[in-house]
Amino acid sequence: MMRRFVFDNRWVGKEGCEEVVRKAWAKEFRGSRWFQSLFEGDHCDKDEVMGLERELDEACGEEEKYWRLRSKEKHLKDEDKNSKFFHMSTKLTCRKYLILGMEDGEGPSKTGADNVEAIVLDYFRTIFSANELCHPELVTTHVERRVTEAMNQRLTRADSSDEVKRTVLEMPADKTPGPDGMTQQSSSCCESYPCLPHS
């Protein structure tokens, strides 16, 4: 299965990035030699070593940004050398959401992705299928109505574009990519690229 595209904040401000984007959008393109061209040359001198050390520092910063993006932590800033913390936070979050087994009411717990999937699908098919023995009017006639018609209209109305915009702008800029994989931060840094989508 192909992974969904998500803008990577490590690309922001990278030398040559804008040129790569322009070339990629100008024609069909299957890869980039941009990164390889940074390392051309077969001799090593002091300036090259210092340049490589600088690139290594930048790569460490980029790795930290990557793990910060993957983790759910919001109170720490970039460049704090917290990559290990962000990595562990992400691993713990993934472990927290991992379902190893499930009971279906017919005996011992069943393990394995196929068994868990079958139990979940069966459960939701059961609760969302129409049951001829169910008569909701028997319950609703005895329950006092608490939601007025005016309240119901307010609760069920469509969200306005201002409400949607306000909600989206309250999200952290480097989290929650849209359906196109672009985050708010990627949209703001790519405004100079007319070929990229903007929110």
mmCIF file of C-alpha atoms in Angstrom:
data_model
loop_
_atom_site.group_PDB
_atom_site.id
_atom_site.type_symbol
_atom_site.label_atom_id
_atom_site.label_comp_id
_atom_site.label_asym_id
_atom_site.label_seq_id
_atom_site.Cartn_x
_atom_site.Cartn_y
_atom_site.Cartn_z
ATOM 1 C CA MET A 1 0.000 0.000 0.000
ATOM 2 C CA MET A 2 1.392 3.403 -0.973
ATOM 3 C CA ARG A 3 1.837 5.876 1.882
ATOM 4 C CA ARG A 4 -0.081 9.147 1.748
ATOM 5 C CA PHE A 5 2.022 12.233 0.985
ATOM 6 C CA VAL A 6 2.651 14.480 4.005
ATOM 7 C CA PHE A 7 4.712 17.664 3.757
ATOM 8 C CA ASP A 8 7.953 17.317 5.743
ATOM 9 C CA ASN A 9 8.993 20.463 7.639
ATOM 10 C CA ARG A 10 12.654 19.533 7.189
ATOM 11 C CA TRP A 11 12.387 20.711 3.566
ATOM 12 C CA VAL A 12 11.658 24.312 4.592
ATOM 13 C CA GLY A 13 14.622 26.580 3.910
ATOM 14 C CA LYS A 14 16.780 23.819 2.399
ATOM 15 C CA GLU A 15 19.126 25.211 -0.238
ATOM 16 C CA GLY A 16 17.947 24.176 -3.689
ATOM 17 C CA CYS A 17 14.507 23.061 -2.518
ATOM 18 C CA GLU A 18 12.639 25.757 -4.453
ATOM 19 C CA GLU A 19 14.496 24.909 -7.668
ATOM 20 C CA VAL A 20 13.712 21.190 -7.247
ATOM 21 C CA VAL A 21 10.009 21.984 -6.757
ATOM 22 C CA ARG A 22 9.931 24.212 -9.850
ATOM 23 C CA LYS A 23 11.623 21.576 -12.043
ATOM 24 C CA ALA A 24 9.409 18.787 -10.683
ATOM 25 C CA TRP A 25 6.221 20.686 -11.445
ATOM 26 C CA ALA A 26 7.454 21.846 -14.864
ATOM 27 C CA LYS A 27 7.822 18.329 -16.320
ATOM 28 C CA GLU A 28 7.406 14.660 -15.524
ATOM 29 C CA PHE A 29 10.120 13.846 -13.033
ATOM 30 C CA ARG A 30 11.087 10.537 -11.420
ATOM 31 C CA GLY A 31 13.465 11.406 -8.613
ATOM 32 C CA SER A 32 15.973 14.063 -7.679
ATOM 33 C CA ARG A 33 19.724 14.269 -8.040
ATOM 34 C CA TRP A 34 19.732 17.426 -5.889
ATOM 35 C CA PHE A 35 20.939 15.665 -2.746
ATOM 36 C CA GLN A 36 23.541 13.603 -4.621
ATOM 37 C CA SER A 37 24.971 16.746 -6.238
ATOM 38 C CA LEU A 38 25.785 18.119 -2.776
ATOM 39 C CA PHE A 39 28.345 15.332 -2.305
ATOM 40 C CA GLU A 40 30.070 15.337 -5.721
ATOM 41 C CA GLY A 41 33.881 15.420 -5.679
ATOM 42 C CA ASP A 42 36.467 12.831 -4.720
ATOM 43 C CA HIS A 43 38.846 14.819 -2.512
ATOM 44 C CA CYS A 44 38.413 15.825 1.127
ATOM 45 C CA ASP A 45 39.614 19.090 2.594
ATOM 46 C CA LYS A 46 39.030 21.090 5.765
ATOM 47 C CA ASP A 47 36.277 23.233 4.233
ATOM 48 C CA GLU A 48 34.501 20.129 3.001
ATOM 49 C CA VAL A 49 34.745 18.486 6.438
ATOM 50 C CA MET A 50 33.371 21.629 8.102
ATOM 51 C CA GLY A 51 30.589 21.746 5.525
ATOM 52 C CA LEU A 52 29.727 18.122 6.197
ATOM 53 C CA GLU A 53 29.682 18.768 9.943
ATOM 54 C CA ARG A 54 27.306 21.677 9.338
ATOM 55 C CA GLU A 55 25.097 19.424 7.226
ATOM 56 C CA LEU A 56 25.182 16.789 9.966
ATOM 57 C CA ASP A 57 24.019 19.379 12.503
ATOM 58 C CA GLU A 58 21.235 20.396 10.124
ATOM 59 C CA ALA A 59 20.283 16.741 9.594
ATOM 60 C CA CYS A 60 20.085 16.235 13.373
ATOM 61 C CA GLY A 61 17.822 19.282 13.590
ATOM 62 C CA GLU A 62 15.701 17.911 10.760
ATOM 63 C CA GLU A 63 15.447 14.538 12.498
ATOM 64 C CA GLU A 64 14.301 16.315 15.648
ATOM 65 C CA LYS A 65 11.642 18.199 13.658
ATOM 66 C CA TYR A 66 10.519 14.909 12.106
ATOM 67 C CA TRP A 67 10.094 13.129 15.453
ATOM 68 C CA ARG A 68 8.457 16.220 16.961
ATOM 69 C CA LEU A 69 5.944 16.151 14.100
ATOM 70 C CA ARG A 70 5.278 12.429 14.638
ATOM 71 C CA SER A 71 4.889 12.840 18.413
ATOM 72 C CA LYS A 72 1.942 14.555 20.066
ATOM 73 C CA GLU A 73 4.105 16.842 22.221
ATOM 74 C CA LYS A 74 3.395 20.562 21.817
ATOM 75 C CA HIS A 75 5.234 22.238 24.696
ATOM 76 C CA LEU A 76 8.812 21.686 23.472
ATOM 77 C CA LYS A 77 10.566 23.814 20.859
ATOM 78 C CA ASP A 78 12.750 22.887 17.885
ATOM 79 C CA GLU A 79 16.525 22.677 18.314
ATOM 80 C CA ASP A 80 16.311 21.400 21.912
ATOM 81 C CA LYS A 81 18.118 18.138 21.073
ATOM 82 C CA ASN A 82 15.016 16.204 22.127
ATOM 83 C CA SER A 83 14.914 13.708 19.235
ATOM 84 C CA LYS A 84 15.161 10.743 21.606
ATOM 85 C CA PHE A 85 12.298 12.124 23.720
ATOM 86 C CA PHE A 86 10.083 12.704 20.654
ATOM 87 C CA HIS A 87 10.953 9.235 19.299
ATOM 88 C CA MET A 88 10.013 7.548 22.589
ATOM 89 C CA SER A 89 6.830 9.632 22.813
ATOM 90 C CA THR A 90 5.820 8.489 19.316
ATOM 91 C CA LYS A 91 6.603 4.841 20.090
ATOM 92 C CA LEU A 92 4.560 4.991 23.311
ATOM 93 C CA THR A 93 1.625 6.581 21.466
ATOM 94 C CA CYS A 94 1.737 3.840 18.810
ATOM 95 C CA ARG A 95 1.933 1.160 21.499
ATOM 96 C CA LYS A 96 -1.019 2.734 23.337
ATOM 97 C CA TYR A 97 -3.217 2.371 20.234
ATOM 98 C CA LEU A 98 -2.081 -1.168 19.357
ATOM 99 C CA ILE A 99 -4.804 -3.808 19.759
ATOM 100 C CA LEU A 100 -3.252 -7.235 20.301
ATOM 101 C CA GLY A 101 -6.413 -9.232 20.938
ATOM 102 C CA MET A 102 -10.154 -8.988 21.436
ATOM 103 C CA GLU A 103 -13.008 -10.980 22.948
ATOM 104 C CA ASP A 104 -16.128 -11.716 20.933
ATOM 105 C CA GLY A 105 -18.255 -13.273 23.667
ATOM 106 C CA GLU A 106 -17.812 -16.799 22.300
ATOM 107 C CA GLY A 107 -14.870 -17.947 24.369
ATOM 108 C CA PRO A 108 -11.274 -16.890 24.972
ATOM 109 C CA SER A 109 -9.698 -13.737 23.575
ATOM 110 C CA LYS A 110 -8.687 -13.966 19.915
ATOM 111 C CA THR A 111 -5.401 -12.539 18.654
ATOM 112 C CA GLY A 112 -4.104 -11.608 15.224
ATOM 113 C CA ALA A 113 -5.061 -8.790 12.891
ATOM 114 C CA ASP A 114 -7.547 -10.901 10.896
ATOM 115 C CA ASN A 115 -9.424 -12.073 14.017
ATOM 116 C CA VAL A 116 -9.545 -8.561 15.516
ATOM 117 C CA GLU A 117 -10.780 -7.126 12.208
ATOM 118 C CA ALA A 118 -13.504 -9.787 11.937
ATOM 119 C CA ILE A 119 -14.709 -9.127 15.509
ATOM 120 C CA VAL A 120 -14.849 -5.345 14.960
ATOM 121 C CA LEU A 121 -16.685 -5.652 11.622
ATOM 122 C CA ASP A 122 -19.177 -8.130 13.084
ATOM 123 C CA TYR A 123 -19.817 -5.865 16.084
ATOM 124 C CA PHE A 124 -20.564 -2.795 13.967
ATOM 125 C CA ARG A 125 -22.659 -4.775 11.474
ATOM 126 C CA THR A 126 -24.748 -5.987 14.405
ATOM 127 C CA ILE A 127 -25.301 -2.622 16.083
ATOM 128 C CA PHE A 128 -26.021 -0.747 12.843
ATOM 129 C CA SER A 129 -28.296 -3.296 11.201
ATOM 130 C CA ALA A 130 -32.056 -2.923 11.511
ATOM 131 C CA ASN A 131 -33.620 -5.220 14.074
ATOM 132 C CA GLU A 132 -37.291 -6.060 13.632
ATOM 133 C CA LEU A 133 -37.687 -6.562 17.385
ATOM 134 C CA CYS A 134 -36.567 -3.000 18.113
ATOM 135 C CA HIS A 135 -39.364 -0.458 18.618
ATOM 136 C CA PRO A 136 -37.813 2.936 19.481
ATOM 137 C CA GLU A 137 -41.220 4.581 19.868
ATOM 138 C CA LEU A 138 -41.773 2.482 23.013
ATOM 139 C CA VAL A 139 -38.846 4.300 24.589
ATOM 140 C CA THR A 140 -39.256 7.783 23.092
ATOM 141 C CA THR A 141 -42.885 8.102 24.212
ATOM 142 C CA HIS A 142 -41.759 7.765 27.845
ATOM 143 C CA VAL A 143 -38.700 10.050 27.670
ATOM 144 C CA GLU A 144 -39.174 13.760 28.327
ATOM 145 C CA ARG A 145 -38.034 15.932 25.425
ATOM 146 C CA ARG A 146 -35.116 18.190 26.471
ATOM 147 C CA VAL A 147 -33.988 19.589 23.113
ATOM 148 C CA THR A 148 -36.320 22.220 21.700
ATOM 149 C CA GLU A 149 -36.893 22.641 17.976
ATOM 150 C CA ALA A 150 -34.783 25.841 17.973
ATOM 151 C CA MET A 151 -31.943 24.058 19.793
ATOM 152 C CA ASN A 152 -32.137 21.174 17.323
ATOM 153 C CA GLN A 153 -31.879 23.549 14.354
ATOM 154 C CA ARG A 154 -28.796 25.233 15.883
ATOM 155 C CA LEU A 155 -27.166 21.850 16.566
ATOM 156 C CA THR A 156 -27.839 20.386 13.114
ATOM 157 C CA ARG A 157 -27.069 23.422 10.937
ATOM 158 C CA ALA A 158 -24.074 23.293 8.602
ATOM 159 C CA ASP A 159 -20.849 24.904 9.800
ATOM 160 C CA SER A 160 -20.128 28.305 8.276
ATOM 161 C CA SER A 161 -16.918 28.855 6.334
ATOM 162 C CA ASP A 162 -15.796 31.322 9.048
ATOM 163 C CA GLU A 163 -16.197 28.627 11.734
ATOM 164 C CA VAL A 164 -14.240 26.123 9.659
ATOM 165 C CA LYS A 165 -11.487 28.669 8.942
ATOM 166 C CA ARG A 166 -11.242 29.668 12.625
ATOM 167 C CA THR A 167 -10.997 26.012 13.684
ATOM 168 C CA VAL A 168 -8.333 25.196 11.103
ATOM 169 C CA LEU A 169 -6.257 28.253 12.063
ATOM 170 C CA GLU A 170 -6.341 27.201 15.745
ATOM 171 C CA MET A 171 -4.556 23.930 14.888
ATOM 172 C CA PRO A 172 -0.764 23.768 15.337
ATOM 173 C CA ALA A 173 0.887 24.807 12.045
ATOM 174 C CA ASP A 174 3.063 21.697 11.779
ATOM 175 C CA LYS A 175 0.366 19.133 12.643
ATOM 176 C CA THR A 176 -2.813 17.798 11.025
ATOM 177 C CA PRO A 177 -2.152 17.715 7.272
ATOM 178 C CA GLY A 178 -5.116 18.194 4.982
ATOM 179 C CA PRO A 179 -6.310 15.664 2.387
ATOM 180 C CA ASP A 180 -3.558 16.884 0.025
ATOM 181 C CA GLY A 181 -0.862 16.164 2.659
ATOM 182 C CA MET A 182 0.023 19.839 3.101
ATOM 183 C CA THR A 183 0.142 21.409 6.577
ATOM 184 C CA GLN A 184 -0.464 25.094 7.360
ATOM 185 C CA GLN A 185 3.276 25.568 7.681
ATOM 186 C CA SER A 186 3.890 24.015 4.257
ATOM 187 C CA SER A 187 1.223 26.233 2.711
ATOM 188 C CA SER A 188 2.732 29.393 4.180
ATOM 189 C CA CYS A 189 6.294 28.529 3.113
ATOM 190 C CA CYS A 190 5.226 27.477 -0.394
ATOM 191 C CA GLU A 191 3.331 30.656 -1.290
ATOM 192 C CA SER A 192 6.141 31.541 -3.690
ATOM 193 C CA TYR A 193 5.446 28.302 -5.605
ATOM 194 C CA PRO A 194 2.358 29.048 -7.733
ATOM 195 C CA CYS A 195 2.159 25.397 -8.792
ATOM 196 C CA LEU A 196 1.524 24.089 -5.254
ATOM 197 C CA PRO A 197 -1.913 24.064 -3.591
ATOM 198 C CA HIS A 198 -2.557 26.745 -0.967
ATOM 199 C CA SER A 199 -5.111 26.688 1.833
#
